[in-house]
XYZ file of C-alpha atoms in Angstrom:
770
model
C 20.978 -35.708 -0.390
C 20.220 -32.193 0.390
C 18.404 -31.880 4.181
C 15.774 -29.128 4.629
C 14.777 -27.356 7.971
C 12.459 -29.874 10.107
C 9.649 -27.019 10.408
C 9.075 -27.640 6.551
C 8.160 -31.375 7.207
C 6.113 -30.418 10.159
C 4.164 -27.698 8.240
C 3.184 -30.079 5.634
C 1.476 -32.361 8.347
C -0.312 -29.211 9.774
C -1.704 -27.911 6.307
C -2.394 -31.563 5.263
C 0.118 -31.519 2.359
C 2.538 -34.223 1.541
C 2.893 -37.722 2.973
C 0.701 -40.703 2.465
C -3.128 -40.582 1.809
C -5.412 -42.177 4.332
C -9.124 -42.598 3.166
C -11.091 -41.347 6.353
C -14.283 -39.985 4.890
C -16.138 -40.227 1.568
C -16.960 -36.756 0.036
C -19.650 -36.214 -3.006
C -17.920 -34.514 -5.618
C -18.238 -34.356 -9.601
C -15.212 -34.255 -12.002
C -15.227 -31.895 -14.836
C -12.948 -31.275 -17.594
C -11.109 -28.466 -15.964
C -10.800 -29.903 -12.693
C -12.627 -30.846 -9.583
C -15.966 -29.021 -8.314
C -16.434 -30.040 -4.933
C -20.336 -30.171 -3.850
C -19.738 -30.977 0.072
C -16.310 -30.817 1.478
C -15.763 -32.463 4.959
C -12.793 -31.039 6.925
C -10.603 -34.164 6.453
C -11.561 -34.612 2.995
C -10.479 -31.018 2.236
C -6.904 -32.007 3.163
C -7.015 -34.921 0.942
C -8.295 -32.817 -2.038
C -5.496 -30.274 -1.529
C -2.831 -32.887 -1.607
C -4.586 -34.599 -4.843
C -4.400 -31.132 -6.309
C -0.905 -30.550 -5.339
C 0.044 -33.862 -7.068
C -1.262 -32.517 -10.131
C 0.215 -29.331 -10.197
C 3.745 -28.292 -12.170
C 6.240 -26.389 -10.348
C 5.072 -23.210 -12.558
C 1.567 -23.760 -11.769
C 2.465 -23.892 -7.838
C 4.654 -20.852 -8.128
C 1.878 -18.900 -10.004
C -0.462 -19.730 -7.098
C 2.256 -18.050 -4.705
C 2.185 -14.895 -7.056
C -0.492 -11.874 -6.552
C -0.250 -8.844 -8.867
C -2.062 -5.810 -8.851
C -5.208 -4.864 -11.112
C -3.237 -1.979 -12.702
C -0.897 -4.828 -14.139
C -3.884 -5.956 -16.357
C -6.265 -3.390 -16.745
C -6.786 0.279 -17.471
C -9.563 2.980 -16.831
C -11.878 4.188 -19.462
C -13.267 7.403 -19.742
C -16.431 6.627 -17.381
C -13.942 5.636 -14.488
C -14.394 1.807 -15.269
C -11.584 -0.621 -14.819
C -11.313 -2.401 -18.552
C -9.274 -5.525 -18.470
C -6.397 -6.044 -21.098
C -7.088 -9.301 -22.468
C -3.473 -10.002 -23.645
C -2.005 -8.913 -20.086
C -4.627 -10.970 -18.376
C -3.811 -14.193 -20.289
C 0.005 -13.480 -19.758
C -0.873 -13.473 -16.076
C -3.049 -16.176 -15.462
C -2.333 -18.572 -18.557
C 1.371 -18.131 -19.209
C 2.477 -17.461 -15.388
C -0.464 -19.250 -13.573
C -1.394 -16.041 -11.168
C -3.124 -17.322 -8.283
C -4.214 -13.825 -7.091
C -4.745 -10.373 -7.597
C -5.393 -7.299 -5.522
C -6.105 -3.712 -5.401
C -8.739 -1.275 -7.233
C -6.654 0.046 -9.836
C -6.611 3.361 -8.574
C -10.098 4.332 -7.634
C -13.497 2.750 -6.293
C -15.384 0.770 -8.938
C -19.281 0.550 -9.113
C -20.546 -3.007 -7.944
C -21.543 -4.014 -11.723
C -17.865 -2.955 -12.863
C -16.444 -5.353 -10.107
C -18.754 -7.942 -10.988
C -17.587 -8.151 -14.375
C -13.981 -7.827 -13.521
C -14.128 -10.757 -11.274
C -16.333 -12.967 -13.680
C -14.094 -12.329 -16.434
C -10.873 -13.403 -14.215
C -12.641 -16.405 -12.928
C -13.789 -17.484 -16.555
C -10.404 -17.472 -17.743
C -9.141 -19.359 -14.472
C -11.672 -21.774 -14.183
C -12.494 -22.484 -18.044
C -9.218 -21.866 -19.750
C -6.510 -23.435 -17.364
C -5.478 -26.865 -17.005
C -6.359 -27.382 -13.607
C -9.087 -24.671 -12.906
C -7.930 -23.464 -9.835
C -9.851 -20.051 -9.063
C -8.392 -16.591 -8.362
C -8.246 -15.161 -4.938
C -8.989 -11.683 -5.069
C -8.062 -9.178 -2.451
C -8.892 -5.780 -1.162
C -8.264 -3.257 1.502
C -11.766 -2.829 2.677
C -10.717 -1.232 5.919
C -13.479 0.927 7.078
C -16.494 -0.543 4.831
C -16.509 -1.572 1.333
C -14.309 1.696 0.608
C -13.351 0.765 -2.847
C -16.821 0.094 -4.062
C -18.876 2.949 -4.980
C -22.183 3.494 -3.182
C -20.834 0.967 -0.320
C -21.254 1.671 3.548
C -18.222 3.589 4.439
C -17.837 3.436 8.310
C -15.972 5.379 10.821
C -12.220 4.498 10.572
C -11.112 1.829 13.244
C -9.671 4.378 15.667
C -13.336 5.852 15.690
C -14.762 2.348 16.253
C -12.383 1.543 19.006
C -13.601 4.731 20.654
C -17.366 3.619 20.718
C -16.237 0.904 23.272
C -18.971 -1.111 21.658
C -17.796 -4.580 20.630
C -20.978 -5.726 19.057
C -21.095 -2.714 16.972
C -17.557 -3.313 15.740
C -18.630 -7.003 14.687
C -21.645 -5.808 12.869
C -20.012 -3.287 11.160
C -17.163 -6.032 10.209
C -20.606 -8.182 8.743
C -21.737 -5.623 6.814
C -18.272 -4.752 5.314
C -18.077 -8.438 4.428
C -21.357 -8.869 2.717
C -20.972 -5.669 0.566
C -17.137 -6.918 -0.542
C -18.432 -10.049 -1.446
C -21.546 -8.544 -3.092
C -18.579 -6.990 -5.507
C -17.462 -10.576 -6.069
C -14.219 -10.079 -3.781
C -13.754 -12.833 -1.190
C -10.700 -11.692 0.739
C -10.406 -8.498 2.961
C -6.988 -7.162 4.076
C -8.190 -6.275 7.517
C -7.835 -5.922 10.493
C -4.793 -3.746 11.429
C -3.571 -5.185 14.927
C -0.932 -2.786 15.549
C -0.783 -0.760 18.710
C -1.082 3.106 18.237
C 1.720 4.024 20.530
C 3.622 6.380 18.023
C 0.958 9.092 17.223
C 3.373 10.518 14.428
C 2.662 7.462 12.366
C 0.411 7.901 9.570
C -1.513 4.772 9.932
C -2.640 5.313 13.370
C -6.075 5.936 12.406
C -6.243 2.492 11.076
C -5.714 0.717 14.424
C -7.751 0.236 17.499
C -5.645 2.319 19.666
C -2.770 1.771 21.870
C -3.851 -0.838 24.348
C -3.056 -4.502 23.600
C -6.543 -5.617 25.283
C -8.754 -3.179 23.367
C -7.011 -4.101 20.090
C -6.971 -7.995 20.851
C -10.822 -7.905 21.632
C -11.853 -5.729 18.962
C -9.631 -7.257 16.444
C -11.222 -10.605 17.253
C -14.470 -9.321 16.786
C -13.708 -7.927 13.175
C -12.474 -11.330 12.252
C -15.735 -13.193 13.853
C -17.969 -10.655 11.791
C -15.825 -10.940 8.617
C -15.622 -14.611 8.526
C -18.501 -15.982 10.446
C -18.683 -19.536 11.469
C -17.896 -20.768 7.789
C -15.809 -19.178 5.290
C -17.931 -20.926 2.597
C -20.831 -18.508 3.620
C -21.137 -16.146 0.369
C -21.796 -13.259 2.841
C -18.483 -13.783 4.389
C -14.621 -13.019 3.473
C -11.085 -14.212 4.599
C -9.942 -11.719 7.027
C -6.044 -10.541 7.138
C -4.676 -9.642 10.276
C -1.913 -7.035 9.657
C 0.612 -5.949 9.650
C 2.758 -8.702 11.646
C 4.690 -8.013 13.687
C 5.607 -4.268 15.430
C 5.009 -2.258 12.293
C 3.088 0.447 14.138
C 5.970 1.841 16.269
C 8.501 3.221 14.002
C 11.156 5.076 15.953
C 11.226 7.913 13.731
C 7.374 7.996 12.990
C 7.803 7.468 9.413
C 5.799 4.702 7.624
C 7.813 1.563 7.013
C 10.884 2.463 9.010
C 12.623 0.483 12.074
C 11.118 -0.344 15.293
C 13.298 -1.343 18.311
C 11.293 -3.587 20.484
C 12.544 -5.750 23.174
C 11.340 -9.634 23.020
C 9.570 -9.327 26.329
C 7.808 -5.957 25.348
C 6.965 -7.801 22.023
C 5.394 -10.579 23.875
C 3.504 -8.241 26.692
C 2.196 -5.991 24.101
C 2.543 -6.073 20.534
C 2.049 -10.094 19.823
C -1.245 -10.367 22.038
C -3.560 -9.035 19.531
C -2.068 -11.545 16.675
C -2.218 -14.302 19.217
C -6.171 -13.459 19.615
C -6.465 -13.303 16.143
C -5.316 -16.761 15.516
C -7.663 -18.064 18.316
C -10.443 -16.447 16.406
C -9.365 -18.559 13.457
C -7.902 -15.740 11.188
C -7.374 -17.129 7.389
C -4.342 -14.943 6.433
C -1.885 -12.698 7.585
C 0.328 -9.796 5.909
C 3.729 -9.007 6.942
C 5.246 -5.708 8.436
C 6.958 -3.872 5.585
C 9.960 -2.897 7.703
C 12.102 -4.313 10.552
C 12.275 -4.975 14.206
C 15.781 -4.750 15.794
C 17.742 -4.779 12.376
C 15.514 -8.008 11.324
C 13.161 -7.314 8.452
C 10.142 -9.380 9.237
C 9.777 -10.648 5.431
C 13.179 -12.356 6.198
C 12.808 -13.595 9.565
C 12.282 -17.357 10.247
C 12.104 -16.339 13.999
C 9.052 -14.041 13.505
C 7.446 -15.977 10.637
C 8.183 -19.620 11.632
C 9.276 -19.747 15.251
C 6.690 -17.343 16.917
C 3.832 -17.333 14.169
C 3.522 -20.891 13.349
C 5.020 -23.079 16.131
C 4.161 -20.760 19.154
C 0.827 -19.096 17.824
C -0.416 -22.167 15.966
C -1.213 -20.019 12.848
C -2.493 -22.421 10.192
C -3.439 -20.008 7.208
C -1.005 -18.442 4.929
C 1.190 -15.291 4.907
C 1.168 -12.479 2.048
C 3.878 -9.996 1.743
C 3.039 -6.593 2.002
C 3.567 -4.519 -1.244
C 6.887 -5.384 -3.247
C 8.301 -6.067 0.114
C 10.080 -9.208 -0.829
C 12.002 -7.227 -3.623
C 12.427 -4.538 -0.983
C 14.861 -6.956 0.906
C 17.244 -6.144 -1.983
C 16.403 -2.754 -3.020
C 15.574 -0.907 0.336
C 16.657 -2.932 3.396
C 19.876 -4.184 1.770
C 19.780 -7.582 3.400
C 19.834 -9.656 0.037
C 22.615 -9.272 -2.880
C 20.104 -9.608 -5.518
C 16.519 -10.252 -6.228
C 17.121 -13.854 -6.602
C 18.316 -13.948 -3.167
C 15.397 -11.680 -1.382
C 13.003 -14.248 -3.053
C 15.100 -17.338 -1.435
C 15.471 -15.484 2.134
C 11.477 -14.673 2.152
C 10.328 -17.735 0.867
C 12.363 -19.927 3.265
C 11.640 -17.469 6.071
C 7.831 -18.199 5.695
C 6.199 -15.890 2.910
C 3.821 -17.958 1.297
C 2.625 -15.278 -1.306
C 4.206 -12.439 -2.896
C 2.563 -9.347 -3.430
C 4.787 -8.588 -6.415
C 2.617 -6.276 -7.656
C 3.600 -5.528 -11.301
C 5.964 -7.941 -12.674
C 6.816 -11.679 -12.956
C 10.400 -11.619 -11.585
C 9.346 -13.611 -8.334
C 8.085 -16.347 -10.463
C 11.321 -16.589 -12.499
C 13.570 -16.599 -9.670
C 11.424 -19.061 -7.292
C 11.012 -21.653 -10.328
C 15.027 -21.399 -10.793
C 15.704 -21.567 -7.228
C 13.585 -24.763 -6.843
C 15.142 -26.313 -9.920
C 18.633 -25.722 -8.593
C 17.620 -27.220 -5.278
C 17.775 -23.961 -3.193
C 14.412 -24.210 -2.220
C 13.043 -27.610 -1.410
C 9.628 -28.550 -3.237
C 8.595 -29.450 0.087
C 8.563 -25.827 1.114
C 6.690 -24.685 -2.011
C 4.029 -27.471 -1.163
C 3.348 -26.163 2.165
C 2.941 -22.558 0.708
C 0.617 -23.782 -1.891
C -1.284 -26.197 0.225
C -1.841 -23.254 2.814
C -3.430 -20.923 -0.227
C -5.351 -23.555 -1.887
C -6.995 -24.696 1.599
C -8.154 -20.953 2.103
C -9.721 -21.174 -1.497
C -11.343 -24.377 -0.824
C -12.895 -22.794 2.712
C -14.115 -19.702 0.680
C -16.110 -22.278 -1.444
C -14.456 -20.709 -4.663
C -13.792 -24.067 -6.255
C -17.770 -24.493 -6.100
C -18.952 -20.990 -6.499
C -15.936 -18.804 -8.022
C -18.504 -16.121 -9.444
C -20.050 -13.054 -7.423
C -23.193 -14.265 -5.807
C -26.303 -12.381 -7.874
C -28.554 -12.716 -4.626
C -26.081 -10.276 -2.571
C -26.388 -7.471 -4.805
C -30.214 -6.665 -3.465
C -28.365 -6.338 0.208
C -25.680 -4.008 -0.977
C -25.953 -0.802 1.043
C -28.994 -1.588 2.477
C -31.171 1.214 4.652
C -30.267 -0.945 7.930
C -26.514 -0.812 7.288
C -26.702 2.852 6.685
C -28.540 3.059 9.960
C -25.992 1.001 11.809
C -23.176 3.472 10.174
C -25.239 6.597 11.561
C -25.004 4.570 15.164
C -21.457 3.968 14.536
C -20.418 7.722 13.994
C -22.467 8.842 16.655
C -21.144 6.468 19.253
C -17.469 7.090 18.405
C -17.743 10.799 19.091
C -15.641 11.831 22.017
C -16.121 15.123 24.329
C -12.938 16.303 25.340
C -13.855 19.732 26.671
C -17.304 20.919 27.674
C -16.645 23.893 29.822
C -19.824 25.212 31.672
C -21.764 22.941 29.767
C -21.557 24.815 26.672
C -22.733 21.862 24.609
C -24.957 21.255 23.475
C -26.291 24.238 21.675
C -29.626 25.396 21.473
C -31.272 24.882 17.919
C -32.424 28.322 18.039
C -28.692 29.726 18.026
C -27.245 31.729 15.384
C -23.813 30.010 14.383
C -20.572 30.712 12.402
C -19.325 27.452 10.731
C -15.573 27.817 9.898
C -12.459 26.217 9.229
C -10.803 23.781 6.704
C -12.836 20.961 7.582
C -16.038 22.376 7.822
C -17.376 21.369 4.074
C -15.309 18.482 2.777
C -16.407 14.800 3.113
C -12.769 13.604 2.531
C -11.650 14.920 6.091
C -14.253 12.873 7.729
C -13.348 9.771 5.699
C -9.378 9.677 5.579
C -7.341 7.327 3.447
C -8.729 4.035 2.268
C -11.594 6.142 1.016
C -12.602 5.706 -2.772
C -8.915 6.245 -3.450
C -5.804 5.163 -1.438
C -5.376 8.895 -0.081
C -8.881 9.467 0.111
C -8.661 12.711 -0.875
C -10.633 13.201 -4.323
C -13.417 14.839 -2.985
C -15.033 14.705 -6.471
C -15.430 11.040 -6.261
C -17.390 11.318 -2.812
C -21.267 10.613 -2.695
C -23.182 14.348 -3.121
C -25.862 13.132 -1.213
C -23.785 12.718 2.032
C -23.608 15.729 4.320
C -20.436 17.662 5.384
C -20.162 19.107 8.887
C -21.752 22.447 7.469
C -24.719 21.091 5.407
C -25.608 18.814 8.356
C -25.901 21.910 10.649
C -27.400 23.899 7.996
C -30.283 21.344 7.762
C -30.352 21.054 11.586
C -30.653 24.809 12.012
C -31.634 26.344 8.620
C -29.549 28.166 6.413
C -30.712 31.496 8.113
C -29.011 30.688 11.328
C -25.712 29.396 10.034
C -22.935 31.624 8.446
C -19.942 30.032 6.858
C -16.386 31.272 5.869
C -13.420 28.583 5.874
C -10.958 31.351 7.095
C -8.187 29.278 6.475
C -6.935 26.107 4.631
C -5.130 23.434 6.271
C -1.668 24.975 5.212
C -2.755 28.479 4.261
C -4.797 31.535 5.485
C -7.411 32.642 3.326
C -9.597 35.393 4.511
C -9.847 36.114 8.238
C -11.501 39.658 7.571
C -14.268 37.779 6.552
C -14.648 35.275 9.369
C -14.470 38.340 11.801
C -17.117 40.177 10.140
C -19.605 36.993 10.175
C -18.487 36.503 13.923
C -20.129 39.659 14.825
C -23.380 38.412 13.504
C -23.780 35.100 15.635
C -23.903 33.774 18.906
C -21.613 30.790 18.848
C -18.685 29.898 16.461
C -18.216 26.133 15.222
C -14.516 25.599 14.151
C -14.020 22.549 12.217
C -10.263 21.956 12.432
C -7.848 18.788 11.946
C -6.155 17.137 9.091
C -6.559 16.731 5.141
C -7.015 13.004 4.129
C -3.767 10.956 3.827
C -2.642 7.389 3.884
C 0.443 5.369 4.401
C 3.901 7.279 3.416
C 2.522 10.272 1.900
C 0.876 10.924 5.206
C 4.363 11.172 6.887
C 4.826 14.240 8.992
C 7.798 15.391 11.487
C 5.456 17.773 13.602
C 2.411 16.521 15.517
C 1.424 20.026 15.921
C -1.840 21.298 14.494
C -0.920 23.465 11.646
C -0.234 27.033 12.182
C -3.126 28.659 10.371
C -5.697 26.596 12.287
C -4.188 27.763 15.468
C -3.885 31.466 14.022
C -7.603 31.148 13.104
C -8.733 29.920 16.735
C -6.399 32.966 18.144
C -8.042 35.391 15.698
C -11.769 34.172 16.915
C -10.872 34.148 20.394
C -10.377 37.937 20.295
C -14.245 38.114 19.468
C -15.144 36.775 22.776
C -17.773 34.949 21.172
C -17.991 30.951 22.553
C -15.937 28.783 20.210
C -16.761 25.069 19.849
C -13.981 23.097 18.469
C -14.695 19.995 16.120
C -11.664 17.834 15.172
C -11.514 15.487 12.370
C -8.166 13.702 12.376
C -6.380 10.604 11.962
C -4.033 11.069 14.704
C -3.708 13.150 17.954
C -2.479 16.626 16.624
C -1.145 18.666 19.597
C -3.658 21.511 20.322
C -2.340 22.723 23.884
C -2.232 26.559 22.170
C -6.115 26.562 21.414
C -7.257 24.320 24.465
C -7.824 27.449 26.692
C -9.390 29.441 23.789
C -12.340 27.014 23.066
C -15.176 26.446 25.608
C -15.946 22.877 23.944
C -14.038 20.302 21.909
C -15.376 17.383 20.377
C -12.996 14.934 18.655
C -14.676 13.064 15.659
C -11.655 11.096 14.766
C -12.615 10.055 10.902
C -16.370 9.171 11.513
C -17.079 8.149 8.005
C -19.725 9.120 5.634
C -22.319 9.534 8.100
C -20.045 11.938 10.318
C -21.577 15.292 9.374
C -25.112 14.075 10.281
C -23.696 12.591 13.755
C -21.449 15.611 14.619
C -24.308 17.982 14.096
C -26.668 15.553 16.352
C -24.114 15.742 19.049
C -23.750 19.520 18.876
C -27.345 20.522 19.163
C -28.207 17.709 21.760
C -29.978 14.803 19.524
C -26.966 12.649 20.461
C -25.361 12.343 23.748
C -21.582 11.862 23.304
C -20.626 8.640 24.584
C -16.934 7.778 23.037
C -13.755 7.327 25.157
C -10.235 8.046 24.023
C -8.411 4.665 22.512
C -5.244 6.441 22.931
C -3.500 8.842 25.359
C -3.572 12.291 23.734
C -0.102 14.186 23.923
C 0.177 17.522 25.324
C 3.687 17.917 23.917
C 5.512 17.067 20.662
C 8.112 15.503 22.675
C 6.375 13.347 24.923
C 4.436 10.362 23.632
C 3.950 8.358 27.034
C 1.134 5.530 26.950
C -1.177 5.087 29.776
C 0.293 1.972 30.808
C 3.669 3.657 31.672
C 6.024 2.822 34.472
C 5.853 4.098 37.879
C 9.278 5.854 37.318
C 7.776 7.862 34.408
C 5.549 9.862 36.886
C 7.613 9.822 40.078
C 8.586 13.179 41.131
C 10.269 15.417 39.581
C 8.748 13.353 36.457
C 5.067 14.128 35.607
C 2.866 12.112 33.252
C 0.921 14.960 31.949
C -1.046 14.357 28.870
C -3.569 16.706 27.186
C -6.398 14.048 27.952
C -5.713 10.775 29.225
C -6.602 7.344 27.797
C -10.298 6.212 28.354
C -11.243 10.000 28.761
C -14.781 11.076 27.314
C -17.067 13.472 28.804
C -21.062 13.189 28.566
C -24.045 15.507 28.765
C -25.135 13.481 31.768
C -23.317 12.404 34.875
C -22.480 8.685 36.084
C -21.846 7.551 39.689
C -20.083 4.270 40.444
C -20.340 2.432 43.678
C -19.979 -0.921 45.214
C -16.831 -2.130 43.624
C -16.443 -5.685 44.798
C -14.897 -9.046 43.980
C -16.219 -12.603 44.426
C -12.891 -13.535 46.171
C -10.536 -11.476 47.737
C -7.777 -14.269 47.762
C -7.745 -16.571 44.941
C -5.147 -19.052 43.308
C -3.037 -18.849 39.973
C -5.709 -21.149 38.429
C -8.886 -19.462 39.652
C -10.648 -16.560 37.762
C -12.141 -13.615 39.706
C -15.467 -11.992 39.117
C -15.709 -8.280 39.735
C -18.824 -6.211 40.042
C -19.539 -2.571 40.170
C -22.972 -0.724 40.369
C -23.200 2.416 37.590
C -26.015 4.830 37.866
C -27.021 7.666 35.800
C -27.210 10.438 38.214
C -27.890 13.383 35.467
C -30.946 14.398 33.537
C -30.265 12.899 30.256
C -29.967 9.365 28.961
C -26.819 8.450 28.106
C -24.187 5.274 27.365
C -21.228 4.674 29.617
C -18.138 2.797 28.675
C -17.236 1.023 32.050
C -13.617 0.304 32.153
C -11.850 -2.001 34.687
C -8.243 -1.441 35.367
C -5.833 -3.760 37.141
C -2.711 -2.843 39.065
C 0.191 -5.230 40.030
C 1.649 -3.766 43.399
C 4.980 -5.366 43.065
C 6.641 -7.654 40.428
C 10.046 -9.062 39.388
C 9.735 -7.099 36.189
C 8.662 -3.366 36.603
C 5.032 -3.445 36.605
C 3.088 -0.764 34.752
C 0.935 1.811 37.008
C -2.239 0.047 35.437
C -3.636 -2.392 32.587
C -6.871 -2.402 31.058
C -8.582 -5.880 31.797
C -12.188 -5.255 30.792
C -14.610 -2.762 29.343
C -18.345 -2.799 28.533
C -20.821 -0.265 27.312
C -24.161 0.227 28.664
C -26.963 2.866 28.239
C -28.967 4.207 31.198
C -32.145 6.535 31.533
C -31.816 9.355 34.228
C -31.897 7.526 37.619
C -31.264 3.937 36.108
C -28.692 1.851 37.571
C -27.109 -1.352 36.341
C -24.659 -4.012 38.020
C -21.683 -4.303 35.527
C -19.793 -7.670 35.844
C -16.279 -8.404 34.623
C -14.634 -12.092 34.773
C -10.844 -11.859 35.029
C -9.499 -15.141 33.814
C -6.030 -16.200 35.262
C -4.134 -14.536 32.132
C -5.353 -11.329 33.381
C -2.805 -11.686 36.406
C 0.362 -12.656 34.328
C 2.804 -11.043 32.704
C 5.912 -11.889 30.762
C 8.778 -12.347 33.082
C 12.360 -12.221 32.956
C 12.691 -15.403 30.888
C 10.211 -13.901 28.450
C 7.217 -16.298 29.103
C 4.339 -15.573 30.965
C 4.647 -15.961 34.628
C 2.119 -15.506 37.737
C 3.570 -14.117 41.034
C 1.558 -14.033 44.119
C 0.774 -10.845 45.734
C -1.695 -8.105 45.822
C -3.468 -6.476 42.785
C -5.451 -3.334 42.843
C -8.823 -3.096 40.837
C -9.871 0.295 39.600
C -13.144 1.298 38.010
C -13.986 4.955 37.933
C -12.830 6.433 40.998
C -13.056 3.180 43.007
C -10.457 0.855 43.947
C -10.477 -2.770 45.771
C -7.288 -5.029 46.593
C -7.484 -8.676 45.816
C -4.553 -11.276 46.520
C -3.018 -13.933 44.603
C -1.977 -16.499 46.820
C 0.667 -19.213 46.756
C -0.284 -22.972 46.647
C 1.980 -25.988 46.685
C 2.748 -25.125 42.807
C 3.146 -21.663 43.216
C 6.528 -19.358 43.083
C 6.327 -18.254 46.713
C 5.368 -14.621 48.181
C 6.736 -11.369 46.671
């Protein structure tokens, strides 16, 4: 008899699949002709019903649950841009191949009504015409709002949300996104992205929460909590999906879906922590890195998918591949000799669901592998059990159809107000020479640059289409930067000429002519919209036409205010000295135009802070938590702007940095307090950041690490005591044996321009002094 890895047997216990059944609790339920409709499912009963359902399923039905196809495989667009399901293709998918999951938007955003009709038809077929009535699990990339639903609330991208420094705001935006996604009938969201933005060339930089592991951990967990709530069965919630596990965000080349090189110690010190936090937040699903770490494709790695994810982190949900990535093990990565071998490698490594996305070769190969006993049925049961458990937790067996009551809450006025607040709070003032900003509302201004009159440049990828570049699909009632400024000042005070495109010079003479008639120039620069591999670049420098525009404008000697709308930090070293003020808007979403105009003219005080280190040179991408040798003379740490940088129209003073104990043991927490006062003349918000430096360690310590942040708002003259709790894990690091260690010695606390030293002392169980 063939023997299988012990992890499969252990996993069956974790998912409640396999083994004998013990009646622990009674559940109320009714049985229909098409299966079981569960009225009130208690946790222990859920495991029991998963086992019962598995016992009824054929091999083909189980493999179908592990298969996910894209909407394009079963639908086409009509002339009005609605997705129309192809009945024959749909019946082939669901009735012949027993497909359990469908994803994607079919090329562009759909109306709420179109989405609800699609989901209703899918569930009719799955729950009324299949033997076991297992509902379809539909998944979508609602990465900054329900961005594939027309008319939805489209928030700033994640990198901008990180700049707000507002945890509650991030959670609230996730709640709105979940409700509006679920209003369309879609219960599964492929978000949050938990990669660390430490390779600024990467085309998905804007989807992350920045370069710091602590920030990404906190905001990722907040997103999961806002998405899933306290119960996935709540019809206003969605199952979250942490992605892209693991190491996807730091390709050596900077090109999307290419290899990363990460030591095991660095992996655990930095890149694994956000995923560990997500697991603690009870995230329902995980999507896998499309590429490789140290030569091992993650889709084929038992080490990453079983040893670390399941055994070390304790993840209990199911694992979905990324787009076509099981077949890519054969076609691109070249670690499998055939499609069949690729399927075997991925499933045995720990992939539970394959994002196929167009054909049914995965089903055919996996069925053959099980029938030939190359993949054990126990492994199939583990995967399918995990998938079914999420479907049960979402309440899909009870309520597979869209909730009609949610339509009334879709794109509510309160959601729009929240969106505007997020767009305002993300804005980061990088430079404000001689307090050039805010501008007077009586000023005559010239608005120029390629980003001035486009909505797409403020939203980026994953907006209405994957690339987000179809300007005609954007809601015309939303204001571009130009339109918002015109509304603010009146059209007679605003001149406009783009001057250049992102990659071409248009009419610089027209810009110069208009510049002579105004008091100040507002140049809207940055990037066109992009996403994933089509967004690959080899040079991070801001495009030459845009730099030329600023050079020409500087010759007029008129004050220049630069507004940057971009998904990654383009090198602007050449133009920094030519501009009197620079406002970084990131990708601020549909309310970005209004928010930018509010900040430029003083109705809003900018309060964002950089969630990444903004590089000055294309050859130096050094993060803030670098090592001491990287700044020891003659080396220099010389970014354009440091992590955490962000100016305000007011000033804040810090005093009284203190700890409740200056000596503490490994098991003890430390409470840190600091008083912050608004010493300026305007109300303002401040993100108070606490950094920690380990003076000496057996593994070279970073110069500092962020260990806490809070956002506060103060009136002029108002003070507030800000409190941070440093738990024991804040003082640990991954040691030489690749496990967390605590070493007695001195630590420096840093808040603002203040510092204080505290000491971790050895006790009888300690490791001795440094």
